[in-house]
Backbone as ProteinMPNN parsed JSONL, in Angstrom:
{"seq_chain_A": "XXXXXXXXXXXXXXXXXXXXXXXXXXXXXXXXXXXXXXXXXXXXXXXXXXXXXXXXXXXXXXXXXXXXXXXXXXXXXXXXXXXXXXXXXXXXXXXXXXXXXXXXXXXXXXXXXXXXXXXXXXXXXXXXXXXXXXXXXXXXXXXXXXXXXXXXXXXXXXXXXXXXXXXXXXXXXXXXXXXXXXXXXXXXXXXXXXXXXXXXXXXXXXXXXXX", "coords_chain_A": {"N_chain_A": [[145.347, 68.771, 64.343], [144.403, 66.891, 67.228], [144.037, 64.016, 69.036], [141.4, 63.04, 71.969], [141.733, 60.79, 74.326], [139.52, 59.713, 74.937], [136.655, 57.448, 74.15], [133.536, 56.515, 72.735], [131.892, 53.8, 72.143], [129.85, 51.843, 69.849], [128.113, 48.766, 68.4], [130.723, 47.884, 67.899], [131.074, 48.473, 65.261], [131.767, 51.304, 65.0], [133.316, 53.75, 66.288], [133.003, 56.799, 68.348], [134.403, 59.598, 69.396], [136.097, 62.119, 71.214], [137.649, 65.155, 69.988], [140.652, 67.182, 69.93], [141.29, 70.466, 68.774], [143.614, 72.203, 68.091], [144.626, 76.107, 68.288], [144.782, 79.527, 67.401], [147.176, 81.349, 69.711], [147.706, 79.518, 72.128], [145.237, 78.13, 72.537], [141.95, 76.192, 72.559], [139.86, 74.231, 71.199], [137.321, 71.699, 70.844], [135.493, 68.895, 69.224], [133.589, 66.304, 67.693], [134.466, 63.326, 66.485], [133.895, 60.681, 64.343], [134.671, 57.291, 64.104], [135.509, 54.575, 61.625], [135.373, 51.594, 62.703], [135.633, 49.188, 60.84], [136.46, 49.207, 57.8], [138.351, 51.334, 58.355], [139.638, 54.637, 58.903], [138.385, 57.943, 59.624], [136.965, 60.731, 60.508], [135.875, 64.105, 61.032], [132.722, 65.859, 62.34], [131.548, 67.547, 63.159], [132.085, 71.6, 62.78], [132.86, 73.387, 64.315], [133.558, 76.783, 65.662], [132.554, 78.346, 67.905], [131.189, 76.824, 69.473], [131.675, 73.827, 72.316], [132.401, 70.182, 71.416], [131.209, 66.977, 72.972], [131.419, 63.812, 73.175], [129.469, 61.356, 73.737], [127.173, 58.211, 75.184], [126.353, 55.757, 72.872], [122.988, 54.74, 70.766], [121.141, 51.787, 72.036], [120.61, 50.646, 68.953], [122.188, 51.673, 67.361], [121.56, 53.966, 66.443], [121.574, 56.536, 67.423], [123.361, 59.128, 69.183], [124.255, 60.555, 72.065], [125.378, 63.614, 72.582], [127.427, 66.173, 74.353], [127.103, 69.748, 74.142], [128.642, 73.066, 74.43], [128.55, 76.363, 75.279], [132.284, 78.248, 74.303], [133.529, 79.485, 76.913], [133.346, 83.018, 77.786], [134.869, 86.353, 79.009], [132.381, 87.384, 80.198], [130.443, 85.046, 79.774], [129.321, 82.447, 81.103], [130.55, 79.005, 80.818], [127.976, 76.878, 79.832], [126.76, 73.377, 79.592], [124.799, 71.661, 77.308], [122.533, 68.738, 76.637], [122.123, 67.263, 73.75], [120.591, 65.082, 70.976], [121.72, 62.817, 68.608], [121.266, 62.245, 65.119], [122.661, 59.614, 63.841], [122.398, 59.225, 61.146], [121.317, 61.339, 59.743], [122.671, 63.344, 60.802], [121.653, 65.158, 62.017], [121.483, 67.406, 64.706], [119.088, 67.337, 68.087], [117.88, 69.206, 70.605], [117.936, 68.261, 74.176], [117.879, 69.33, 76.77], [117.462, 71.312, 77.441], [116.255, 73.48, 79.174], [116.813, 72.32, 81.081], [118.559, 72.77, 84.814], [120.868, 71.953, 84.673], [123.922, 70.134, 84.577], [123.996, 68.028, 83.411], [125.277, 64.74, 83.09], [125.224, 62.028, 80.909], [124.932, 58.621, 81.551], [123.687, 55.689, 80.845], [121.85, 53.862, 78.339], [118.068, 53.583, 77.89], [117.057, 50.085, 77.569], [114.475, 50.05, 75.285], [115.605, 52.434, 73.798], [114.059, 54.513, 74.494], [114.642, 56.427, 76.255], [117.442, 57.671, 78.278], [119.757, 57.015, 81.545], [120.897, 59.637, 83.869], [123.799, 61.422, 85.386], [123.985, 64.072, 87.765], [125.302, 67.19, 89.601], [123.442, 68.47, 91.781], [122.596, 70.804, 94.768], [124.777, 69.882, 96.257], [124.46, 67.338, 96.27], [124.642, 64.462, 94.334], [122.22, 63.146, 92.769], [120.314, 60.596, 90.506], [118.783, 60.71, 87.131], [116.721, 60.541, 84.856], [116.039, 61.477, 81.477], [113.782, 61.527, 79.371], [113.328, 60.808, 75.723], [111.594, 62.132, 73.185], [110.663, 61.07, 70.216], [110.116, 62.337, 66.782], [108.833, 64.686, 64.473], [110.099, 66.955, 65.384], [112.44, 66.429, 67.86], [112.492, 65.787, 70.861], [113.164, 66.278, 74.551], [112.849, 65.414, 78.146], [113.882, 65.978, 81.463], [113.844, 64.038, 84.656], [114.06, 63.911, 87.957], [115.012, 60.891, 89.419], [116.349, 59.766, 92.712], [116.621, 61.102, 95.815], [118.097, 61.522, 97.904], [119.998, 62.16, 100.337], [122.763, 62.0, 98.803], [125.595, 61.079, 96.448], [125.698, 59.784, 93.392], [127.873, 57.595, 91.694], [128.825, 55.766, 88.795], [127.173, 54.586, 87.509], [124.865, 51.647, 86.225], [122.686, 50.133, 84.045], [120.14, 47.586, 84.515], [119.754, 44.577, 82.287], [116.719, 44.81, 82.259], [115.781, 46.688, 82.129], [114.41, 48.031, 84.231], [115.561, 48.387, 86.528], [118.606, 49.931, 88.185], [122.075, 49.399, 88.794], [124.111, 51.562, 90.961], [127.518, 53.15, 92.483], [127.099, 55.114, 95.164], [127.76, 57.913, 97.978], [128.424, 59.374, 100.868], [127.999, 61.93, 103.215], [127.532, 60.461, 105.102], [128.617, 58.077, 104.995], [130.811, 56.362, 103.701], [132.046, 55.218, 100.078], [129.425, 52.839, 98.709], [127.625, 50.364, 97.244], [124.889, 50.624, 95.626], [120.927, 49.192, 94.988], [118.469, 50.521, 92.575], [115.394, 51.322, 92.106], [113.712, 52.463, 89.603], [111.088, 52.779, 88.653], [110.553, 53.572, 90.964], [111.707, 55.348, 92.263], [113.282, 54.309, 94.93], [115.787, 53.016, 96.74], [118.351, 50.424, 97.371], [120.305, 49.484, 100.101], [123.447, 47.163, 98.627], [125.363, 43.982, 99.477], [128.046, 45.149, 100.932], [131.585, 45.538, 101.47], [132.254, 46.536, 104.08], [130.686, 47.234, 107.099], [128.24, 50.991, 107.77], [129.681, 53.56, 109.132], [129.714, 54.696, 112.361], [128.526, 57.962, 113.029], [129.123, 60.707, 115.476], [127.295, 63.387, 116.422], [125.236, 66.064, 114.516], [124.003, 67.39, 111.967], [122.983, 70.51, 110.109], [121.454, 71.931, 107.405], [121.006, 74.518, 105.916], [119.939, 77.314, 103.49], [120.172, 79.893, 101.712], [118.996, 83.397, 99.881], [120.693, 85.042, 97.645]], "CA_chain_A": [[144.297, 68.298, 65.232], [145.208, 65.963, 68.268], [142.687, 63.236, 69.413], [141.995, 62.655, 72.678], [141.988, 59.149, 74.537], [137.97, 59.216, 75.269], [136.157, 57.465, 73.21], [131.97, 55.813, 73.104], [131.74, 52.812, 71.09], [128.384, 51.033, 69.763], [128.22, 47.68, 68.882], [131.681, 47.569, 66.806], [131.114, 49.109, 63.791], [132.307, 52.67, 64.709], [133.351, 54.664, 67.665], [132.651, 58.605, 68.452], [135.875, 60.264, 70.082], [136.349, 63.766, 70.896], [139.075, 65.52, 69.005], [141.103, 68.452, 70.445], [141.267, 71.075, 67.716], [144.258, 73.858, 68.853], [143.53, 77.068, 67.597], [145.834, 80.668, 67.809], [147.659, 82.465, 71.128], [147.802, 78.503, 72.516], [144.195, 78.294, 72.931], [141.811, 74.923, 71.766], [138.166, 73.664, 71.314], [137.048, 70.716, 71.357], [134.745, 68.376, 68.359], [133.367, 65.202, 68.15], [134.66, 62.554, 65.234], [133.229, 59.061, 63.825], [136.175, 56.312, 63.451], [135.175, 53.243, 61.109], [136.054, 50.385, 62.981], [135.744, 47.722, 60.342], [137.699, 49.858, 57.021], [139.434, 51.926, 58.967], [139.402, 55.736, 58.518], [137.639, 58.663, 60.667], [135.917, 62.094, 59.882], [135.054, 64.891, 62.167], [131.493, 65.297, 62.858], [131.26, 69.446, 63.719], [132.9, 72.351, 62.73], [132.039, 74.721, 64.787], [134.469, 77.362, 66.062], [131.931, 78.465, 69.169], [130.939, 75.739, 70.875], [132.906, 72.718, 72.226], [131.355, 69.364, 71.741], [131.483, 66.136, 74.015], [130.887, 62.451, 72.856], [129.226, 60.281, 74.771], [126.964, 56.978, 74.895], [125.47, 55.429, 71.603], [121.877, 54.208, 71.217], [121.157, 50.56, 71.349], [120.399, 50.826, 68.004], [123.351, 52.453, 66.875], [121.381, 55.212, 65.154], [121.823, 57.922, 67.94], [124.082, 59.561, 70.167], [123.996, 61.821, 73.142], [126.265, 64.902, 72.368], [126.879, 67.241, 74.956], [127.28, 71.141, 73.461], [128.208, 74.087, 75.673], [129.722, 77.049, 73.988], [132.814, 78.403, 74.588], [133.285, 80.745, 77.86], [133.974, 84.542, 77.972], [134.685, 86.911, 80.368], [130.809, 88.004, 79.895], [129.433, 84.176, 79.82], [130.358, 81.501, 81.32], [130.103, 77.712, 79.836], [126.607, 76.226, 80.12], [126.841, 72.469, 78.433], [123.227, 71.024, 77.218], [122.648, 67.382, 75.989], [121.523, 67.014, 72.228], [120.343, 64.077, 70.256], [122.325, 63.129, 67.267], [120.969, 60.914, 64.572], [124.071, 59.536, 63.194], [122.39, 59.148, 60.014], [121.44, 62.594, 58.829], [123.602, 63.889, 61.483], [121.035, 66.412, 62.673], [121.482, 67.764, 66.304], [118.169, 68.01, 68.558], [118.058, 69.497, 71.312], [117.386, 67.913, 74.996], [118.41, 69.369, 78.551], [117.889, 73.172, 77.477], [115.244, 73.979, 80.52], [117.264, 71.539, 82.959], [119.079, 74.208, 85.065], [121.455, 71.035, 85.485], [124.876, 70.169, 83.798], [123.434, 66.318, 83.171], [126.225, 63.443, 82.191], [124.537, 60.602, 80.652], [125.28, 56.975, 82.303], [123.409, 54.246, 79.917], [120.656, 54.342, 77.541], [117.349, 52.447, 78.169], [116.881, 48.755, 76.315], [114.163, 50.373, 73.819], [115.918, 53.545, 73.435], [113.31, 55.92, 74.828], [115.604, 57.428, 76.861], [118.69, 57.15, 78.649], [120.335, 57.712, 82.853], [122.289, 60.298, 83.462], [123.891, 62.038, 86.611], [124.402, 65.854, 87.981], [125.518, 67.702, 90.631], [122.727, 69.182, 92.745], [122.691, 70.889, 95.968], [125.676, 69.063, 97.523], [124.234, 65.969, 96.265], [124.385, 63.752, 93.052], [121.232, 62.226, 92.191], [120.073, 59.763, 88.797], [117.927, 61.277, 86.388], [116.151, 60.121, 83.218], [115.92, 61.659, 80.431], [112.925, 60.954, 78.351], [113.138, 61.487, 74.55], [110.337, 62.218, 72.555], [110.924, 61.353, 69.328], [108.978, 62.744, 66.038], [109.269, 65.424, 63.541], [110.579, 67.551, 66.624], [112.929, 65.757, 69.02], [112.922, 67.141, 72.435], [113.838, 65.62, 75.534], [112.415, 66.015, 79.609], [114.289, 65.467, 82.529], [113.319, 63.485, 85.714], [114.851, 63.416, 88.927], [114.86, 59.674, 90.327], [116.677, 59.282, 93.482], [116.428, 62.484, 96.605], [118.491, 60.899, 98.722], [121.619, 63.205, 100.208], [124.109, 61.584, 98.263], [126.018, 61.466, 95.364], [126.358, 58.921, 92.847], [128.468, 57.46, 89.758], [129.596, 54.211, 87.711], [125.492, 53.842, 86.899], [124.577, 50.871, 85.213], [121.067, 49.378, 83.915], [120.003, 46.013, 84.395], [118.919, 44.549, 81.108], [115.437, 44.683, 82.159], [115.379, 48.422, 82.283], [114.005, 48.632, 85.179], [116.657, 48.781, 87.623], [120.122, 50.415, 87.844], [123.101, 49.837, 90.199], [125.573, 52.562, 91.363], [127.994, 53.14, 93.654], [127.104, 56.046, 96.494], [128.448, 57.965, 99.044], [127.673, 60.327, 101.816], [129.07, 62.671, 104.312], [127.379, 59.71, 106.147], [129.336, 56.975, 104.962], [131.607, 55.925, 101.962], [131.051, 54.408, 98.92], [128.8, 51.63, 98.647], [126.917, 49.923, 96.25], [123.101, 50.35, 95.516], [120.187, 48.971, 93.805], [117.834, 51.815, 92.423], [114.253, 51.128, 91.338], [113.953, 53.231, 88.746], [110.037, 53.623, 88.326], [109.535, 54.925, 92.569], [112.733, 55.604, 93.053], [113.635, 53.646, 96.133], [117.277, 52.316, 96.705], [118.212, 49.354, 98.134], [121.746, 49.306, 99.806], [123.585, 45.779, 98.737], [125.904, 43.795, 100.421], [129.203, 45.701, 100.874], [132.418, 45.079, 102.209], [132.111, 46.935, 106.032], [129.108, 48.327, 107.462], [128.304, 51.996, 107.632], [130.182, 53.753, 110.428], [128.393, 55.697, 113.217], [128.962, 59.55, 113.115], [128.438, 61.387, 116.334], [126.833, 64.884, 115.683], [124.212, 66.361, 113.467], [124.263, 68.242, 110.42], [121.778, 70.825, 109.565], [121.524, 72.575, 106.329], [120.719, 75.769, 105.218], [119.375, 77.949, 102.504], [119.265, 81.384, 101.674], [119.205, 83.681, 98.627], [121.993, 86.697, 97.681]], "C_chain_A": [[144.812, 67.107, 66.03], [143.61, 65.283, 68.619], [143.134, 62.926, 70.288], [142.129, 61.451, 73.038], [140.246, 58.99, 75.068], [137.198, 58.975, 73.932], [134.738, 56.296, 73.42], [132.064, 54.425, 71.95], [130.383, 51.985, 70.842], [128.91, 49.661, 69.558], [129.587, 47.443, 68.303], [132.359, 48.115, 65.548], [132.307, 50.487, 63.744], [132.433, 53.123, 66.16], [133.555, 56.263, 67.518], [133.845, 58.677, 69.537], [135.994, 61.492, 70.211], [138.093, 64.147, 70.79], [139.168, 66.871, 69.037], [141.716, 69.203, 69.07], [142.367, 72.589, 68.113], [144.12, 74.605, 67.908], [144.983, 78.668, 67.999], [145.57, 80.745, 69.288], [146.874, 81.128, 72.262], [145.99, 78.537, 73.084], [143.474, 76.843, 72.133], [140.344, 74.672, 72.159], [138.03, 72.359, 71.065], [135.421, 70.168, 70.474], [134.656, 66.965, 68.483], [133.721, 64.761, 66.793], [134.681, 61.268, 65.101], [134.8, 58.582, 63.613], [135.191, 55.273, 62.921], [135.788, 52.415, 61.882], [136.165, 49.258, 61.975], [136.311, 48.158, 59.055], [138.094, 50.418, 57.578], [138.968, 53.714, 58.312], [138.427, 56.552, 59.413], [137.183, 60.139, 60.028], [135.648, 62.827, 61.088], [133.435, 65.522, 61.876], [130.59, 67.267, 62.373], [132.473, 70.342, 63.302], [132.37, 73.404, 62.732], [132.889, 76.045, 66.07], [133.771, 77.901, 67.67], [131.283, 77.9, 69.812], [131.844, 74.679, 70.958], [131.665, 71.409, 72.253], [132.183, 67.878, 72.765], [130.778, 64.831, 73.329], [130.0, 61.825, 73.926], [128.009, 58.993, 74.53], [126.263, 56.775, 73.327], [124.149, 54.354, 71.873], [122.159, 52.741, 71.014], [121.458, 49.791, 70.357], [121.363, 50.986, 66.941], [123.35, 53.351, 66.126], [121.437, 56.355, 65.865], [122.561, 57.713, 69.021], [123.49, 60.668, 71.17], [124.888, 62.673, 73.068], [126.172, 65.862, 73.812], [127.509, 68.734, 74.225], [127.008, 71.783, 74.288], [128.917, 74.92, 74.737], [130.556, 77.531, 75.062], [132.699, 79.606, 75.901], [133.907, 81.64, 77.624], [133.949, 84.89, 78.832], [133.486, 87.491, 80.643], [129.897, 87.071, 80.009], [130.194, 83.217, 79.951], [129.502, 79.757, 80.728], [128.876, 77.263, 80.49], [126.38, 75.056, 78.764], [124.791, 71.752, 78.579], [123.792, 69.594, 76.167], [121.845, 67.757, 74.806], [121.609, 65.673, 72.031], [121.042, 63.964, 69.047], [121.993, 61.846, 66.348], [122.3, 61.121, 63.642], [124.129, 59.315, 61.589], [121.928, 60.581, 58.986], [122.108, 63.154, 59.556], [123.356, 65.576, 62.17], [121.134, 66.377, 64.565], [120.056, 68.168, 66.807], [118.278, 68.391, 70.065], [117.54, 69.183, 73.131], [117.148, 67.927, 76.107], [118.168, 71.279, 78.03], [117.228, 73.66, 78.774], [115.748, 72.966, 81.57], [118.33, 72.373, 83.476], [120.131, 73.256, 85.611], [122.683, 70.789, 84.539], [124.965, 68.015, 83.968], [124.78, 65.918, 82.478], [125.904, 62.446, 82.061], [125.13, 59.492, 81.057], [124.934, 55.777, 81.065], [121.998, 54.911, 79.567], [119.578, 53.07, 78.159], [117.42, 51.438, 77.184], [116.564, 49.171, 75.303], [114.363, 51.669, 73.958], [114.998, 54.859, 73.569], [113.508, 57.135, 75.644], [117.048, 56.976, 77.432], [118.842, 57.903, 80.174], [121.158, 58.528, 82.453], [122.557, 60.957, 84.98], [123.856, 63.493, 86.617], [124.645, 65.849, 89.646], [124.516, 68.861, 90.931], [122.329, 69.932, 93.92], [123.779, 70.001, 96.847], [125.368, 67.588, 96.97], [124.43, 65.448, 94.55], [123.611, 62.878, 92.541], [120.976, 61.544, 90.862], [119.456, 60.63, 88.853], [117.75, 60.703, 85.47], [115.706, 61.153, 82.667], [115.181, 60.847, 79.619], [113.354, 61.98, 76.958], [112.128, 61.184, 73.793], [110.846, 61.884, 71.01], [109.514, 62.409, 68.299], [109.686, 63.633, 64.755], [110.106, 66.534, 64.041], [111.358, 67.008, 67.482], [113.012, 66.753, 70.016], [112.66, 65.817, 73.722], [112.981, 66.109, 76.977], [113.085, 65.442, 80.411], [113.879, 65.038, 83.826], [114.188, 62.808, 87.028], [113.992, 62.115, 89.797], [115.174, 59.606, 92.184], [116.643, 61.045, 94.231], [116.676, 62.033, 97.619], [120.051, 62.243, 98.924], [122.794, 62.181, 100.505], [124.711, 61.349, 96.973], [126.351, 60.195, 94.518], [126.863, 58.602, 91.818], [128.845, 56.231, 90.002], [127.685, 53.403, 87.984], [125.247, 52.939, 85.935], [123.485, 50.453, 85.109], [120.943, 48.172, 83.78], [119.517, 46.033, 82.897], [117.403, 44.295, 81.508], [114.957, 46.162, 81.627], [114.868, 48.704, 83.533], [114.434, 48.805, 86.321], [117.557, 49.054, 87.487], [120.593, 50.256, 89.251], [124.13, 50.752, 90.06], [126.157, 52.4, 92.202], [127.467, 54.678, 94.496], [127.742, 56.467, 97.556], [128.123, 59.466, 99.732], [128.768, 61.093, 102.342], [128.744, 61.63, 105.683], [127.895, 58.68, 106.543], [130.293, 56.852, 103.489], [131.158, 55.592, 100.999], [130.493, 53.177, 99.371], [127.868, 51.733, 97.663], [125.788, 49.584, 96.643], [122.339, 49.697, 94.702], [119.161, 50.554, 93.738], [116.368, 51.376, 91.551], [113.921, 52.092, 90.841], [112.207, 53.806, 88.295], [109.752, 54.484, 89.695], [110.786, 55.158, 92.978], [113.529, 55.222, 94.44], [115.049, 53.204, 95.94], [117.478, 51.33, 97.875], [119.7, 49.351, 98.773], [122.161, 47.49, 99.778], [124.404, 45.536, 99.373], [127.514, 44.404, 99.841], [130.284, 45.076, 101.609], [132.657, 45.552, 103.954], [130.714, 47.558, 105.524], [129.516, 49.722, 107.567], [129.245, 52.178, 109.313], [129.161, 54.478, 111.217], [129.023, 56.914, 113.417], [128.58, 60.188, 114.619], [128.013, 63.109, 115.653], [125.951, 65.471, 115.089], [124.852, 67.199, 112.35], [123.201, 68.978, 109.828], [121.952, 71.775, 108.145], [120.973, 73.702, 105.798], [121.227, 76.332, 104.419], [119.415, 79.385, 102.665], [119.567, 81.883, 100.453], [119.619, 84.858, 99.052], [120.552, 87.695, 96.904]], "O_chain_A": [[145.629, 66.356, 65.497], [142.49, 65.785, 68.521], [144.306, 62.576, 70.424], [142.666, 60.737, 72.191], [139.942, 57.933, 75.621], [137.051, 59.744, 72.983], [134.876, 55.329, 74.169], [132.449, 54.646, 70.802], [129.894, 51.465, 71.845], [129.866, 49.238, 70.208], [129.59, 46.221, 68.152], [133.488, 48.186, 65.062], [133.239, 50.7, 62.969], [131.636, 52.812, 67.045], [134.217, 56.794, 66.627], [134.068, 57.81, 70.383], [136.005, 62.115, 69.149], [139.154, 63.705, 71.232], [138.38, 67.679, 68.546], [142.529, 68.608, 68.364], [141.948, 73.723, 68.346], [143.66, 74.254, 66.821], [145.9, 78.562, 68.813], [144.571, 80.473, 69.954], [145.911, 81.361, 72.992], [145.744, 79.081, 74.16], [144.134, 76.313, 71.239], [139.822, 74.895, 73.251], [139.142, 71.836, 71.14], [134.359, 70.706, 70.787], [135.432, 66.347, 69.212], [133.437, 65.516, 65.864], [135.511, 60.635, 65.753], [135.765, 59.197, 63.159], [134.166, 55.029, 63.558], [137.011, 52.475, 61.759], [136.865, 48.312, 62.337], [137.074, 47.221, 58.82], [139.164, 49.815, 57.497], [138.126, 53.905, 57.434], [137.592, 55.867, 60.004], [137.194, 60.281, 58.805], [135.231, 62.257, 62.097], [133.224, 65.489, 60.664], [129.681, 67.776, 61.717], [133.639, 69.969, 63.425], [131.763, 74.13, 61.946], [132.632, 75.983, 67.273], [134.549, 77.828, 68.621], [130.72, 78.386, 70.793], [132.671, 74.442, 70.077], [130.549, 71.442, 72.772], [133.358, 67.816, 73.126], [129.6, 64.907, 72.979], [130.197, 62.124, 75.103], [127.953, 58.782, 73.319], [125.701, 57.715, 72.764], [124.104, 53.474, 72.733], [123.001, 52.308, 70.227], [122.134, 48.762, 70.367], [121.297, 50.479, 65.821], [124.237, 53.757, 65.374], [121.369, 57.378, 65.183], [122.614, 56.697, 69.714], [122.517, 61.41, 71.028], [125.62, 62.327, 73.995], [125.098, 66.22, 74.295], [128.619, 68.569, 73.721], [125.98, 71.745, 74.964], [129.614, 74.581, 73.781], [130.24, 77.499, 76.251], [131.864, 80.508, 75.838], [135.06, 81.466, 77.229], [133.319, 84.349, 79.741], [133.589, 88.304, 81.562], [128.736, 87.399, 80.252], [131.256, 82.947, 79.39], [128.342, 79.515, 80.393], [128.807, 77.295, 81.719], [126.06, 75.303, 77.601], [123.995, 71.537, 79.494], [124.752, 69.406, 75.421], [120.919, 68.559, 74.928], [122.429, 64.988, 72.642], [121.045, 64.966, 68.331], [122.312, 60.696, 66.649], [122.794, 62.076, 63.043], [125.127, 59.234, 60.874], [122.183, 60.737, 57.791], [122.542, 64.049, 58.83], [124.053, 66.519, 62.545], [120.881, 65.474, 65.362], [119.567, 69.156, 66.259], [118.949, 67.588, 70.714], [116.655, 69.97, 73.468], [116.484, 67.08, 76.703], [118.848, 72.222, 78.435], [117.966, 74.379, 79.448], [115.235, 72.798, 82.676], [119.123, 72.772, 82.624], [120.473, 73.425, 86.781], [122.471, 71.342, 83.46], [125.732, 67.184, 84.455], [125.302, 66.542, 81.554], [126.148, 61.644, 82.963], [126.309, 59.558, 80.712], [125.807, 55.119, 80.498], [121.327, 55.828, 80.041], [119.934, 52.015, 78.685], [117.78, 51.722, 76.041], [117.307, 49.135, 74.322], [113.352, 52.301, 74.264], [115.132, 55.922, 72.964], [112.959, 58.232, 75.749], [117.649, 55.993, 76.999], [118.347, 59.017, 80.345], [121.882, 58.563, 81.458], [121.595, 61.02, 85.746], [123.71, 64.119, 85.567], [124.378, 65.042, 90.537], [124.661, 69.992, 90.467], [121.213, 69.478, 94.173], [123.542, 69.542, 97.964], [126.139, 66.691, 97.312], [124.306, 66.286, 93.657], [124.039, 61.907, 91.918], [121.596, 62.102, 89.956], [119.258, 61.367, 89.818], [118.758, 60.156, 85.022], [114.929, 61.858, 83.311], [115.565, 59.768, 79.169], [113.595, 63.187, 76.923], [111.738, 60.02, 73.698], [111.63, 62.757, 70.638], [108.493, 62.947, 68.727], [110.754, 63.366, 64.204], [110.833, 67.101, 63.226], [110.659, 67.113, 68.49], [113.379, 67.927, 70.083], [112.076, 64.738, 73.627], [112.441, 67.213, 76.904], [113.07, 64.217, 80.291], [113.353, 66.025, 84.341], [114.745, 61.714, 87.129], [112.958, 62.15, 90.466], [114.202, 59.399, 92.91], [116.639, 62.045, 93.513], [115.789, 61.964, 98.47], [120.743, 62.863, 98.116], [123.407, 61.748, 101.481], [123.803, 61.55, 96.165], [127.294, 59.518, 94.927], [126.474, 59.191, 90.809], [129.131, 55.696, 91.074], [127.237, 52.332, 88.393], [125.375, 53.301, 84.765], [122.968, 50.274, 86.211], [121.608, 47.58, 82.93], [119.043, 47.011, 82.319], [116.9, 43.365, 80.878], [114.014, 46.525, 80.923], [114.962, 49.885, 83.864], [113.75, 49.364, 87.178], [117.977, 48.544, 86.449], [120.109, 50.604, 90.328], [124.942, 50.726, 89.136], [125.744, 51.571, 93.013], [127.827, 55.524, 93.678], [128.345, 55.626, 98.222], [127.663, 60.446, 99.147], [129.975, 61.032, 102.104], [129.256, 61.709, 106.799], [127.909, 58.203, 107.678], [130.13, 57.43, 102.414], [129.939, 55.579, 100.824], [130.985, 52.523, 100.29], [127.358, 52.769, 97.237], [125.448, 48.76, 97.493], [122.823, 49.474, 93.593], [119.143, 51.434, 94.598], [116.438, 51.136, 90.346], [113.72, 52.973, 91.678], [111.999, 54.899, 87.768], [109.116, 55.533, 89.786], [110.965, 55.171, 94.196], [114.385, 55.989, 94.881], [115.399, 53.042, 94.771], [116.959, 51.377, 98.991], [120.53, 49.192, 97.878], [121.596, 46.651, 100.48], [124.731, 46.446, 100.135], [128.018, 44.203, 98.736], [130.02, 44.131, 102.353], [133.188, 44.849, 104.813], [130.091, 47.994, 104.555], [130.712, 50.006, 107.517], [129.41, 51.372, 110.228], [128.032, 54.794, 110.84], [130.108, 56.915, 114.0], [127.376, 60.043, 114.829], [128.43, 63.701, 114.657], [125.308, 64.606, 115.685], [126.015, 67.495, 112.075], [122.44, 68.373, 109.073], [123.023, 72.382, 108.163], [120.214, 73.383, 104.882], [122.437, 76.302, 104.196], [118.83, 80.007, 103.551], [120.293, 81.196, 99.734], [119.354, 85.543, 100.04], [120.698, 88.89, 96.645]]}, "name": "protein", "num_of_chains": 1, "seq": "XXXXXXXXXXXXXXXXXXXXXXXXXXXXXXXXXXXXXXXXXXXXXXXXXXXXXXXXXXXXXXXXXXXXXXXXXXXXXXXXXXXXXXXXXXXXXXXXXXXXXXXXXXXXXXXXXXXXXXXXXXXXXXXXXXXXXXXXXXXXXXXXXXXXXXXXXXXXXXXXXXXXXXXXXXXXXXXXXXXXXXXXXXXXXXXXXXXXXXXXXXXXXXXXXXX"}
């Protein structure tokens, strides 16, 4: 088993890493595994020969993760990854993006852990999203597109209030630049950047149709 170089860390204690698992006729999947940071020593997590899993942020808290799980592709089905919940203490998986027809990558969790940002690729564009989680005897999850702006963004961070996040953005209208994002009406603010936008001559119209 080979580990790779990505890895989520909470406050110290322990970090989640995904760990490349090769497999016969050069072929390889892909599991998630706990490291102790403070004795030392690590463990894999999943062992699960048909799906691949994906680490990623830890709660506040440090009692849950965001997993992503897609299973492996065939020539009959191709990969479709969904976000799960993982309490790191019974180490049950719930399930949270199954009805988002979206291939969500979580950004940051909220302060009190009721949900967490995350991005996708949409129509040409890359809008935020939240992810609410429900907890209970049931965990389940809903997704909520924030921002409907045509453009695409990443390196999302949350203020510690929760109630705002900055990214960077970028268009077919202009480059990157850095936003604010009010996070309950969705509005974006652009901040101050290093040049102004340029001016495009031209239009751009967009169309739709279905095969």
């Amino acid at each position: 088993m080979l580990v790779s170089v990505e890895m989520c860390t909470s406050a110290g204690t322990f970090a989640l890493f995904a760990l490349r698992v090769p497999e016969a006729n050069a072929d390889q999947r892909y599991t998630v595994a706990r490291a102790d940071l403070v004795n030392g020593g690590w463990e894999p997590l999943f062992d699960d020969a048909e799906h691949n899993y994906t680490p990623s942020i830890v709660s506040p808290d440090g009692r849950y993760a965001i997993i992503g799980v897609s299973n492996r592709p065939t020539p009959q089905q191709s990969m479709r990854p969904v976000l799960h919940l993982l309490d790191l203490g019974s180490r049950q998986l719930s399930t949270l993006t199954q009805d988002a027809d979206l291939w969500l990558t979580p950004a940051d969790w909220l302060p009190d852990g009721s949900g967490f940002l995350a991005l996708a690729d949409q129509d040409g564009r890359g809008p935020v999203f939240r992810v609410d989680v429900q907890y209970g005897e049931t965990v389940t999850g809903r997704s909520v597109q924030i921002t409907e702006e045509d453009a695409t963004y990443s390196d999302l961070r949350l203020a510690p209030d929760g109630k705002t996040a900055f990214g960077v953005r970028a268009s077919y209208e202009f480059p990157a630049e850095v936003a604010r994002i009010d996070l309950a009406t969705g509005q974006t603010q652009r901040l101050l950047n290093p040049t102004e936008r340029p001016g495009l001559p031209g239009s751009l119209t967009e169309v739709e149709t279905q095969a």
